[in-house]
mmCIF file of C-alpha atoms and ligand atoms in Angstrom:
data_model
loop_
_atom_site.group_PDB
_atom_site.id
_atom_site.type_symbol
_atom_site.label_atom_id
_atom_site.label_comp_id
_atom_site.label_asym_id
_atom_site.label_seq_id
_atom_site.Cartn_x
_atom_site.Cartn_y
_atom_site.Cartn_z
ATOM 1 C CA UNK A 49 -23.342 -11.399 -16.770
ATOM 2 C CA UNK A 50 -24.664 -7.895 -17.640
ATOM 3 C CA UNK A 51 -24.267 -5.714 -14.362
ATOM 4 C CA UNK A 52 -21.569 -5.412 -12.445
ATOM 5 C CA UNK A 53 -19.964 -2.807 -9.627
ATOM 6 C CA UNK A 54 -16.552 -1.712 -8.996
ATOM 7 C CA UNK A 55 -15.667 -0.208 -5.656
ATOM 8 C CA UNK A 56 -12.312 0.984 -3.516
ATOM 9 C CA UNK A 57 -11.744 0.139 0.091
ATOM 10 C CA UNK A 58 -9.347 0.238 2.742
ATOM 11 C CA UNK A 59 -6.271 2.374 2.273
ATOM 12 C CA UNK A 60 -6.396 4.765 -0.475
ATOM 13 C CA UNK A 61 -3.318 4.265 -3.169
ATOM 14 C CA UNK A 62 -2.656 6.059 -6.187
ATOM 15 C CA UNK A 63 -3.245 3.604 -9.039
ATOM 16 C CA UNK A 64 -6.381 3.093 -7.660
ATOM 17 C CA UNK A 65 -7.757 5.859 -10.228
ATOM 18 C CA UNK A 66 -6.379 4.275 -13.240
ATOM 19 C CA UNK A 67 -7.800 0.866 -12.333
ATOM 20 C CA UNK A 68 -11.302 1.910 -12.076
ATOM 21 C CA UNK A 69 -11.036 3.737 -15.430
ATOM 22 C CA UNK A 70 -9.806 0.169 -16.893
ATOM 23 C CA UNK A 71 -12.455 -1.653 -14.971
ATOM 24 C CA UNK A 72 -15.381 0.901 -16.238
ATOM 25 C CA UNK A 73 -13.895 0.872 -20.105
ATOM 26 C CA UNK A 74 -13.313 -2.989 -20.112
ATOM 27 C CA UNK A 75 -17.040 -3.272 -18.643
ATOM 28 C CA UNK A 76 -18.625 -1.041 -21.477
ATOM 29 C CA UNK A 77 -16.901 -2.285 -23.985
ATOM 30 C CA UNK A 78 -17.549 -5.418 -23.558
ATOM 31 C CA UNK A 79 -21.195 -4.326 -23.178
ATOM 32 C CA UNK A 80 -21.400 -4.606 -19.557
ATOM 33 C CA UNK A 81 -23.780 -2.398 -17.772
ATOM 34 C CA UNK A 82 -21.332 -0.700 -14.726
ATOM 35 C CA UNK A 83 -21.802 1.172 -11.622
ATOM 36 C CA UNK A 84 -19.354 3.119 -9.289
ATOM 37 C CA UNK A 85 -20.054 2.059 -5.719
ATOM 38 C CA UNK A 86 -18.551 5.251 -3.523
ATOM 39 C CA UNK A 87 -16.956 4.590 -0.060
ATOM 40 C CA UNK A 88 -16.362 0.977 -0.329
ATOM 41 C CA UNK A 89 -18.629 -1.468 1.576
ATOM 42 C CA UNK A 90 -20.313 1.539 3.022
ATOM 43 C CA UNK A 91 -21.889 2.281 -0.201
ATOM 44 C CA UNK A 92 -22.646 -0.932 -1.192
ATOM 45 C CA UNK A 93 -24.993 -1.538 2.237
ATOM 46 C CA UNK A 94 -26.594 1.904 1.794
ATOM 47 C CA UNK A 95 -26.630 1.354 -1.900
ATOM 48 C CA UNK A 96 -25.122 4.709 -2.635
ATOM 49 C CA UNK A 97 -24.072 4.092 -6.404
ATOM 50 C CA UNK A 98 -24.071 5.668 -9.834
ATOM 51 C CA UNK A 99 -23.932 4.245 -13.611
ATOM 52 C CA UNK A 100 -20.655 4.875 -14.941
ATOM 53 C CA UNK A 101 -19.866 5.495 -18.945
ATOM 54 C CA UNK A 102 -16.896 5.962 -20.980
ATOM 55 C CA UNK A 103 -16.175 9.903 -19.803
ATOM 56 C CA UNK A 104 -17.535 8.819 -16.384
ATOM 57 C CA UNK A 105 -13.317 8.285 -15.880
ATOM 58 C CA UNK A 106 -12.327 10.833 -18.299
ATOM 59 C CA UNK A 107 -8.896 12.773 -16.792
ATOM 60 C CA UNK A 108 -8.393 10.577 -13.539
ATOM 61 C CA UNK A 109 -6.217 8.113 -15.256
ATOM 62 C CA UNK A 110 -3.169 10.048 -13.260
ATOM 63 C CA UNK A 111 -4.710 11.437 -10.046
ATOM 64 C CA UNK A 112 -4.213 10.089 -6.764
ATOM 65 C CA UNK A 113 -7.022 9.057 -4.786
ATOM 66 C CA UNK A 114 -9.687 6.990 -5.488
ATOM 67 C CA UNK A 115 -12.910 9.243 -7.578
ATOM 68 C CA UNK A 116 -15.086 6.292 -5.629
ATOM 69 C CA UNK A 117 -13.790 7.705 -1.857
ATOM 70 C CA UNK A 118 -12.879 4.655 0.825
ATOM 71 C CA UNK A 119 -14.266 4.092 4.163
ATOM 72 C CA UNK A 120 -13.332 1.727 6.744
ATOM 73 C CA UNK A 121 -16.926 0.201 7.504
ATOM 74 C CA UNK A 122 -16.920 -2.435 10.791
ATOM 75 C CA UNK A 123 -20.521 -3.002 9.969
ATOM 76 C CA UNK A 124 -20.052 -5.281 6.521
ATOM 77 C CA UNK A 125 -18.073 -7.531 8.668
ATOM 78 C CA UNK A 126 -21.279 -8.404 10.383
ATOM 79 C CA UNK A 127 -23.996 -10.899 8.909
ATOM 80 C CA UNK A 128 -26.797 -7.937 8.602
ATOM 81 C CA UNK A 129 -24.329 -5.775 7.074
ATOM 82 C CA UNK A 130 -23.745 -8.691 3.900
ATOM 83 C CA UNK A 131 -27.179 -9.293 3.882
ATOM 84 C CA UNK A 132 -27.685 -5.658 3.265
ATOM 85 C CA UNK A 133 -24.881 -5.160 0.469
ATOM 86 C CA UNK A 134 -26.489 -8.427 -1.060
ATOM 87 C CA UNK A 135 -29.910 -6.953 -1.187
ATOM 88 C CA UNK A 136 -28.466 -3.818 -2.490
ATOM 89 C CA UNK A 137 -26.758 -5.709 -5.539
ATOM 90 C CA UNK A 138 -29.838 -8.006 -5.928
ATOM 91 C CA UNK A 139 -32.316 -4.676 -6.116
ATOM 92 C CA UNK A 140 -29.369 -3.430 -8.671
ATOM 93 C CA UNK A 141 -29.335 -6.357 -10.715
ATOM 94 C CA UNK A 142 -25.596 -6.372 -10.103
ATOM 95 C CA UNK A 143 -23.784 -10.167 -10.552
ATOM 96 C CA UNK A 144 -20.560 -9.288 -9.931
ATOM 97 C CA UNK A 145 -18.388 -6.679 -8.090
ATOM 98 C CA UNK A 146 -14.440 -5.901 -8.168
ATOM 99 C CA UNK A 147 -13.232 -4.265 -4.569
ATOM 100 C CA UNK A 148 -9.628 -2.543 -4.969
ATOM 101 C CA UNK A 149 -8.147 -2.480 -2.044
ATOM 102 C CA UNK A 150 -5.898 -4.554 0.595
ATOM 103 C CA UNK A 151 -6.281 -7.940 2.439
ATOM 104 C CA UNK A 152 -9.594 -6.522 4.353
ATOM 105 C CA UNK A 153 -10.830 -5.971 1.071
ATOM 106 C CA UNK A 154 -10.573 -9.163 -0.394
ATOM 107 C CA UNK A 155 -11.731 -10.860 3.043
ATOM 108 C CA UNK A 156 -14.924 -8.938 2.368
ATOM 109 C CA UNK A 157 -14.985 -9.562 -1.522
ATOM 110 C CA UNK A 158 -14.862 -13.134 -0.409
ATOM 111 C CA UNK A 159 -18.225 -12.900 2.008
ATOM 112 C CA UNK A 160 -20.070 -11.295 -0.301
ATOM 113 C CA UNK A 161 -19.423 -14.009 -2.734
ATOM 114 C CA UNK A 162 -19.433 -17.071 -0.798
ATOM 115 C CA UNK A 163 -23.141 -15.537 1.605
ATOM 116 C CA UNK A 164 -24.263 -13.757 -1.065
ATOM 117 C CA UNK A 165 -23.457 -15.515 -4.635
ATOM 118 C CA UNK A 166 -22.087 -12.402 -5.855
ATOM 119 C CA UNK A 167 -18.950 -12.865 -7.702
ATOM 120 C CA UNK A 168 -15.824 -10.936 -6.486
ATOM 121 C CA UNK A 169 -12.589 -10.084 -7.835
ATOM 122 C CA UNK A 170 -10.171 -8.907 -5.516
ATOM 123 C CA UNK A 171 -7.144 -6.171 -7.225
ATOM 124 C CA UNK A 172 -4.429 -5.027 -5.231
ATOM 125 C CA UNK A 173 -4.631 -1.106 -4.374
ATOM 126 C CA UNK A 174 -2.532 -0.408 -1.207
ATOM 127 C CA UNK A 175 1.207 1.663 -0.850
ATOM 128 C CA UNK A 176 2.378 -1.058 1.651
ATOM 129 C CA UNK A 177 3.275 -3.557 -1.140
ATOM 130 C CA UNK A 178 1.687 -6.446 1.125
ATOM 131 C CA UNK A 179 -0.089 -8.708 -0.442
ATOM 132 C CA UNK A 180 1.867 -11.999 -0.905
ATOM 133 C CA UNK A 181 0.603 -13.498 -4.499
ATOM 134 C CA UNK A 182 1.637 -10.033 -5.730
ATOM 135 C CA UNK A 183 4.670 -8.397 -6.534
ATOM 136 C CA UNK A 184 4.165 -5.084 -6.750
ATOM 137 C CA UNK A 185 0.398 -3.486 -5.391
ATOM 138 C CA UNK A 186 -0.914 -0.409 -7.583
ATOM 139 C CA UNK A 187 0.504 2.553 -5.435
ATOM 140 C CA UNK A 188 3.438 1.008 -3.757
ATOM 141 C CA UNK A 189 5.940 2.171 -6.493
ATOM 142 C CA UNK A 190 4.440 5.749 -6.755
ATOM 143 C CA UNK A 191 5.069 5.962 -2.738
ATOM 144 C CA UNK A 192 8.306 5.022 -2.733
ATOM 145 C CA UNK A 193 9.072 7.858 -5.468
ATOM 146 C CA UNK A 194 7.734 9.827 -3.365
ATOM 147 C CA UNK A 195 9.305 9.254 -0.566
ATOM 148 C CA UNK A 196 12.558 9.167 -2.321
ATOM 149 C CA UNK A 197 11.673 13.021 -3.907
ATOM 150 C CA UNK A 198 10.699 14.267 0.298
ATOM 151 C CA UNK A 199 14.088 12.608 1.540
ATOM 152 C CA UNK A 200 15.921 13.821 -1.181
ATOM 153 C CA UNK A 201 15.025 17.789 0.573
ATOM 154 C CA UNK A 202 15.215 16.843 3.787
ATOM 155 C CA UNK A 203 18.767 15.607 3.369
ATOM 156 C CA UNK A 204 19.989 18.649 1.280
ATOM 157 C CA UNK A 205 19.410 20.599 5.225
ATOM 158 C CA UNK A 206 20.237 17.634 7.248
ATOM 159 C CA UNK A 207 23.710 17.549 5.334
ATOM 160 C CA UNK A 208 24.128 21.567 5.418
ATOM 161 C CA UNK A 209 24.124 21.276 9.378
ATOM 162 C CA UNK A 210 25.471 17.974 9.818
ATOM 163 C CA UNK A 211 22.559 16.533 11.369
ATOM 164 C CA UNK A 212 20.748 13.198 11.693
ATOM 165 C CA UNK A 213 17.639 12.708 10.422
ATOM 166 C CA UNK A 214 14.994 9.925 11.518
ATOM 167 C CA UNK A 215 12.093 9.811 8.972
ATOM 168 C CA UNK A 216 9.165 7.415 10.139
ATOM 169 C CA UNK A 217 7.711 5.971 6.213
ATOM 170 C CA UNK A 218 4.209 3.665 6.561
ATOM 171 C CA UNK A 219 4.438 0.316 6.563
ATOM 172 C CA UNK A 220 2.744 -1.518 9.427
ATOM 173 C CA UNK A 221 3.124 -4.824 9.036
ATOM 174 C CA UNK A 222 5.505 -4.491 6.135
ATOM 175 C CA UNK A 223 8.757 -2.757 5.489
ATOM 176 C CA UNK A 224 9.142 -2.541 1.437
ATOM 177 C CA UNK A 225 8.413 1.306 1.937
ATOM 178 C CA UNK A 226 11.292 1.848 4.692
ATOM 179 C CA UNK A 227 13.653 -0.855 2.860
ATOM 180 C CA UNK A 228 13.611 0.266 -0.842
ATOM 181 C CA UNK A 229 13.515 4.315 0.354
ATOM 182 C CA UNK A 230 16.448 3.391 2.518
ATOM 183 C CA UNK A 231 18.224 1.927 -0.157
ATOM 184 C CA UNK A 232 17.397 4.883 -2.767
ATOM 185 C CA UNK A 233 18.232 7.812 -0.365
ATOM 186 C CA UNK A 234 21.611 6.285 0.963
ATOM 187 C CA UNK A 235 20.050 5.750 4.423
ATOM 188 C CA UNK A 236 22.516 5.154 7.390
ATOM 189 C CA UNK A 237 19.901 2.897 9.272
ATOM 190 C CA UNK A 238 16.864 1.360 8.039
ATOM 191 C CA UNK A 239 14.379 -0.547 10.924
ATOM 192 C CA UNK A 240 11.794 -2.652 9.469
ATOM 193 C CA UNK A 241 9.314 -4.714 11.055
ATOM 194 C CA UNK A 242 10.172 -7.837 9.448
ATOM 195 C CA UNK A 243 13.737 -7.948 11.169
ATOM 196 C CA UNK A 244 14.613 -7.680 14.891
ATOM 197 C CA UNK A 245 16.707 -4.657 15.669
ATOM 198 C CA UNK A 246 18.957 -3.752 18.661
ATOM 199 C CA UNK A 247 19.447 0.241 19.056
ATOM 200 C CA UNK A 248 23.248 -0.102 19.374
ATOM 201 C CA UNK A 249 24.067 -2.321 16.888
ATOM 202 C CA UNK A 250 22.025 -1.300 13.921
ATOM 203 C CA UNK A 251 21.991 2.929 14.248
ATOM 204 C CA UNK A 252 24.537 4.072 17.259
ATOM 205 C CA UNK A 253 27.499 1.928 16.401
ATOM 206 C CA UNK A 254 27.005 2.372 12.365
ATOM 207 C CA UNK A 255 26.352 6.009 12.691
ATOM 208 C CA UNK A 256 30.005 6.109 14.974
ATOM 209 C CA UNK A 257 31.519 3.908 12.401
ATOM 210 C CA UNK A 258 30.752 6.458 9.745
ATOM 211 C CA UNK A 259 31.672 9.325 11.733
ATOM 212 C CA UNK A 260 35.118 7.701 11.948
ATOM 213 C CA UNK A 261 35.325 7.270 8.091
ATOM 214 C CA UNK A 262 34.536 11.080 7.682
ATOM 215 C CA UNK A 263 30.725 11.142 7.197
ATOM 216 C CA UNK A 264 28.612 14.132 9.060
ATOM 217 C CA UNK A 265 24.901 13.370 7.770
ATOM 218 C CA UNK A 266 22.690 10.248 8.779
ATOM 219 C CA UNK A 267 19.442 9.514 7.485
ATOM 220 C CA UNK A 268 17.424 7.037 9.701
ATOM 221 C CA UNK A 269 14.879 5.053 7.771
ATOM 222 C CA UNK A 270 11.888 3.859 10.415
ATOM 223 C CA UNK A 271 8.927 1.260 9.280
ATOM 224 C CA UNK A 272 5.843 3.052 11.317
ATOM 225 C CA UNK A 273 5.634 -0.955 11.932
ATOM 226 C CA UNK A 274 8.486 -0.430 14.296
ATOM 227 C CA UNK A 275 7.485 2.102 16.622
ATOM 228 C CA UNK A 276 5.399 -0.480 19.071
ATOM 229 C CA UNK A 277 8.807 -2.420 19.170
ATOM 230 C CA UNK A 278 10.941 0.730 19.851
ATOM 231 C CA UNK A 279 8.150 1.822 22.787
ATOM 232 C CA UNK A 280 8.660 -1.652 24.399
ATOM 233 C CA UNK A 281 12.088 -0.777 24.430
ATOM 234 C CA UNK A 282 11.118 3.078 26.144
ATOM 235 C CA UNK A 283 11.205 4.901 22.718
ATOM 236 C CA UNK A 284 7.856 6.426 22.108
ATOM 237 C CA UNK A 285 8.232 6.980 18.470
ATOM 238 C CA UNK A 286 10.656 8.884 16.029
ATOM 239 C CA UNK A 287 10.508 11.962 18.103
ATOM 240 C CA UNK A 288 12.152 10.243 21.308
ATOM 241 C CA UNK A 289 14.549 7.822 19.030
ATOM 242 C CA UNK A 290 16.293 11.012 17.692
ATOM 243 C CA UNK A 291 16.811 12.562 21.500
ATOM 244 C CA UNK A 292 18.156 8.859 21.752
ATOM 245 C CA UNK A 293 20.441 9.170 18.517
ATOM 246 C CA UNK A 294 21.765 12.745 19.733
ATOM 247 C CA UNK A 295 22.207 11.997 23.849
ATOM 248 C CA UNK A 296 24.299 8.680 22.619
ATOM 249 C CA UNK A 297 26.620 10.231 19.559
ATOM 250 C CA UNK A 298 26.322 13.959 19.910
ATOM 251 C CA UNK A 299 24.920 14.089 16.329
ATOM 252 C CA UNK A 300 21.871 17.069 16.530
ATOM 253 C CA UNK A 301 19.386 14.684 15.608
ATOM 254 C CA UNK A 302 15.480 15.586 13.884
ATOM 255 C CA UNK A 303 12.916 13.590 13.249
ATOM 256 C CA UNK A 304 10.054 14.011 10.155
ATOM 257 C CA UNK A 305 7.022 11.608 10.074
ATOM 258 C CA UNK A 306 6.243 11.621 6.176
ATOM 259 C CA UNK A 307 2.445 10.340 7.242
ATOM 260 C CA UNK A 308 -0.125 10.623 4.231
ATOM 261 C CA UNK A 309 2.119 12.983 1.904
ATOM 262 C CA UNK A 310 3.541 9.205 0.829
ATOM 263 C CA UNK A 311 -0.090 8.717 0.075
ATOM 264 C CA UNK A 312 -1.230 11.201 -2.358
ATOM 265 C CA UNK A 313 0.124 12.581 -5.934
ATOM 266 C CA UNK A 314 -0.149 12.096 -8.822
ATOM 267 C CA UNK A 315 0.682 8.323 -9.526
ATOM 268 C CA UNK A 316 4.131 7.152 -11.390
ATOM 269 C CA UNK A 317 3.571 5.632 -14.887
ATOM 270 C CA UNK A 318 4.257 1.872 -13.262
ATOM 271 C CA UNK A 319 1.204 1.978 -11.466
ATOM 272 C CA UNK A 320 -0.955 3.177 -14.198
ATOM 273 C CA UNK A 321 0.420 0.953 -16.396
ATOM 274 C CA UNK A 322 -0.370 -2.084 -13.299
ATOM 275 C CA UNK A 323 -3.351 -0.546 -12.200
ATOM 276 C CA UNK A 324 -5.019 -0.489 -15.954
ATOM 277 C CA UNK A 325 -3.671 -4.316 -16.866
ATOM 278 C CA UNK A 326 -5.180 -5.916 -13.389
ATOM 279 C CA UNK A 327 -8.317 -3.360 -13.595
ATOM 280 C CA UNK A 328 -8.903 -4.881 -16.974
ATOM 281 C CA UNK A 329 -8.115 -9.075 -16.509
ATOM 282 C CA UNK A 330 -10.459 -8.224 -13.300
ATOM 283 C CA UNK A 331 -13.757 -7.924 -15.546
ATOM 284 C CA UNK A 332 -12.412 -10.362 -18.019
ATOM 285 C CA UNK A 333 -12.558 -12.739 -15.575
ATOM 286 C CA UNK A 334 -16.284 -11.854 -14.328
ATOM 287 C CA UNK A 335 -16.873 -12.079 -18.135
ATOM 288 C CA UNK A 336 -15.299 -15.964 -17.963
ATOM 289 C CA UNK A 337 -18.171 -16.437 -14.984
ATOM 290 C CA UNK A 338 -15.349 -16.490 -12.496
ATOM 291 C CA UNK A 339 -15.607 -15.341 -8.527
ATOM 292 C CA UNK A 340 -13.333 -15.140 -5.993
ATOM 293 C CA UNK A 341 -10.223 -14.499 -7.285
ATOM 294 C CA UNK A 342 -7.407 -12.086 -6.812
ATOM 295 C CA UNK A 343 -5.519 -10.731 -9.638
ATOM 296 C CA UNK A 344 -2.057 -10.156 -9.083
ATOM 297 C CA UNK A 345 1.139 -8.699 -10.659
ATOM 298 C CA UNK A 346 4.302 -11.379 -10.840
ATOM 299 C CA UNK A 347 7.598 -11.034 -13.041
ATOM 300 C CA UNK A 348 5.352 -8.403 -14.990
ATOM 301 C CA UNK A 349 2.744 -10.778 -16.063
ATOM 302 C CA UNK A 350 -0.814 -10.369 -15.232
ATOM 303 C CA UNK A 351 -2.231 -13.347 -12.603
ATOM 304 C CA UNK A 352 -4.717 -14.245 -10.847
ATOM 305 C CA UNK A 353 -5.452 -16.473 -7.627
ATOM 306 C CA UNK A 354 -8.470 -17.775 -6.118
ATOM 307 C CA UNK A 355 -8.914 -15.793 -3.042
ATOM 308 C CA UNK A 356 -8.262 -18.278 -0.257
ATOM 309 C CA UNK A 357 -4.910 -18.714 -1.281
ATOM 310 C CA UNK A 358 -3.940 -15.363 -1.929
ATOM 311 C CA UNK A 359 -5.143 -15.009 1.529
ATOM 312 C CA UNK A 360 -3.199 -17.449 2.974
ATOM 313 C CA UNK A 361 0.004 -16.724 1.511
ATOM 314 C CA UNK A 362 2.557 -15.731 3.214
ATOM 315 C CA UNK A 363 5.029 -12.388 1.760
ATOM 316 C CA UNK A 364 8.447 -12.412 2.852
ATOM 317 C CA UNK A 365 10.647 -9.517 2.078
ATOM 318 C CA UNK A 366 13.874 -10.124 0.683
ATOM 319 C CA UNK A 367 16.508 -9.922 3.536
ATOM 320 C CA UNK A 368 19.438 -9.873 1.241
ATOM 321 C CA UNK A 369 18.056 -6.474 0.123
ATOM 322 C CA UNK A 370 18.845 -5.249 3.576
ATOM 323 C CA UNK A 371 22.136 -7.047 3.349
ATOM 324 C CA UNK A 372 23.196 -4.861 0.642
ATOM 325 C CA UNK A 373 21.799 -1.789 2.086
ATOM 326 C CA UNK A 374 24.036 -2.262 5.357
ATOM 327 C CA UNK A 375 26.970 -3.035 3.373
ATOM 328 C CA UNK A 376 26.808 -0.104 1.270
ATOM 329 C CA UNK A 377 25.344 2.555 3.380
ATOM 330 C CA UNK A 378 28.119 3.852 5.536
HETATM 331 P P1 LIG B 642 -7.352 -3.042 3.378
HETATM 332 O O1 LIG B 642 -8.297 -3.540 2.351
HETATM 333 O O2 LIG B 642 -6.477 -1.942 2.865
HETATM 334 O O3 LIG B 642 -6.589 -4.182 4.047
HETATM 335 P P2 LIG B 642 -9.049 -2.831 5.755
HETATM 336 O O4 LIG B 642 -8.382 -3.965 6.457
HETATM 337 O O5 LIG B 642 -9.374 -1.617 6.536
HETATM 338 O O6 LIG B 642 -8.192 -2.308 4.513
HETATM 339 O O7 LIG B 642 -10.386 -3.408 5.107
HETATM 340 C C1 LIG B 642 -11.251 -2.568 4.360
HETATM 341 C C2 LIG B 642 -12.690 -2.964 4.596
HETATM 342 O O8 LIG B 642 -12.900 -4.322 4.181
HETATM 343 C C3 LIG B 642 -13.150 -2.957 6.058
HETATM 344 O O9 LIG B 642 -13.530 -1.684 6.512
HETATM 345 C C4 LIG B 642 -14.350 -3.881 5.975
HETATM 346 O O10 LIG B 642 -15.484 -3.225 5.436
HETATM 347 C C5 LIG B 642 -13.890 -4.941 4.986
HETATM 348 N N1 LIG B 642 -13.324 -6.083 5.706
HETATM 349 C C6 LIG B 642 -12.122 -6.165 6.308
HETATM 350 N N2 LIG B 642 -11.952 -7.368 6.901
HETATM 351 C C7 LIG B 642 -13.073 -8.072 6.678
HETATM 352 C C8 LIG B 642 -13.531 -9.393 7.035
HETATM 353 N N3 LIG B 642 -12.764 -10.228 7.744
HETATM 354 N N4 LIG B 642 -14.757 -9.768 6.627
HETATM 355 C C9 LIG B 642 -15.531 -8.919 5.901
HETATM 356 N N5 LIG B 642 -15.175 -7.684 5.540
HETATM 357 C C10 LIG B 642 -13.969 -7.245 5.911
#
């Protein structure tokens, strides 16, 4: 192998920086001719690239982001559109390409390879924490601080006035986010899409409880993966929930969606540290003339997966997590 790409997709995450800037420095030094594809499979169908060197990453190893930009891009799910990409590598001379990003990601990484005959190596890059074969995705555990630091202010004025707050985190199809941040900012209530939830039960009855025991704050932790469940139930989104929470315990309740302030920031030393180790197995392995695989973070050791059955794992969040957040939280 002497040419290969690296490109982001999907979901930006911080991490993401520091992972190219191992994948570029592994590639030269290792004598590996690399280019930066920008904007995902969008650049690699319209061949928008350029040849990255050692100072090509200089200074990004902290910022949040991705220096490559990400697009959504409904046209490489098409034939034509992996024909294109392939003829764009082919024209390139590039063998091999690693996509950071989420499942979508790797379900394209593993097209181009198996059409195309490029090799692909899927790393995790995604804030949602959801890829099964891996414990911990580059950008999930700079999110979470980050959430935790927002939370942190909004309860300093939610406590002065003896309010209730109900903050919406991401987390679509996965509630790690809302769980964890629950857990780290004392929250009252935490609804995540993993676990059914009844209104009374799980926020008006503990929030009474704890009025009873003295407390006058509540924080509310929402999964955004919840708010289809809660409009089923005639709650269209945080908003409405906190008329909800105020009509049914007279608490004056507010609501904050975080939205893509979790996102961005400069990224926590974890996921530099994660980001650089997978970014770096991830041309290692091209270098071993392997394709489609995943790499993946598990009990802090570097793995990897071939990408079917990363794909068809299954991640289930630990329930006895939310256990101990209930029992401790009022
Ligand atoms: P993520 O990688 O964070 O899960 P997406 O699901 O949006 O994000 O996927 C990112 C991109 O990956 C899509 O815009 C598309 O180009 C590509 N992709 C997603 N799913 C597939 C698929 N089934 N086949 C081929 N490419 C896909």
């Amino acid at each position: 192998m002497k040419t290969i790409a690296v490109l982001t997709s999907g979901g930006d995450a911080p991490g993401m920086n520091a992972t190219i800037r191992a994948i570029v420095r592994t590639a030269v030094e290792n004598g590996l001719k690399v280019y930066g594809v920008t904007r995902g499979y969008k650049g690699l169908i319209e061949g928008t690239m350029k040849e990255m060197d050692l100072r090509s990453v200089s200074n990004i190893i902290n910022r949040g982001g991705t220096m490559l930009y990400s697009a959504r891009c409904p046209e490489f799910n098409t034939p034509e559109g992996i024909q294109k990409a392939v003829k764009t590598c082919k024209d390139k001379g590039i063998e091999g390409v690693v996509c950071i990003g989420g499942d979508g990601t790797f379900r394209g990484a593993k097209d181009l390879s198996n059409y195309g005959g490029i090799a692909c190596i899927g790393v995790p890059g995604t804030i949602d924490n959801d890829i099964a074969c891996c414990d911990y995705t580059t950008g999930y555990d700079t999110a979470l601080n980050t959430i935790v630091d927002i939370v942190d202010r909004i309860r300093d004025t939610t406590e002065s006035h003896d309010r209730c707050a109900v903050i919406e985190v991401m987390g679509r199809n996965a509630g790690y986010l809302a769980l964890n941040g629950g857990i780290a900012i004392g929250a009252t209530s935490i609804l995540i899409p993993e676990k059914e939830f009844d209104l009374d039960r799980d926020i008006i009855d503990r929030i009474k409880r704890a009025q009873k025991s003295g407390k006058e704050y509540f924080v509310v932790m929402v999964a955004e993966g919840c708010t289809d469940r809660l409009k089923e139930m005639g709650i269209d989104g945080v908003e409405a929930l906190a008329r909800y929470i105020q009509s049914r315990t007279g608490v004056e309740a507010r609501h904050a969606v975080l939205g893509h302030a979790q996102r961005g920031g400069y990224s926590s030393a974890k996921d530099r540290i994660i980001g650089s180790r997978m970014g770096n197995r991830a041309v290692h392995l091209l270098l071993e003339g392997k394709t489609n695989r995943v790499v993946a973070m598990q009990k802090d050791e570097v793995v990897d997966y071939d990408i079917n059955e990363a794909l068809d794992m299954k991640k289930s969040i630990d329930l006895d997590l939310y256990r101990i957040a209930m029992e401790i939280s009022i």
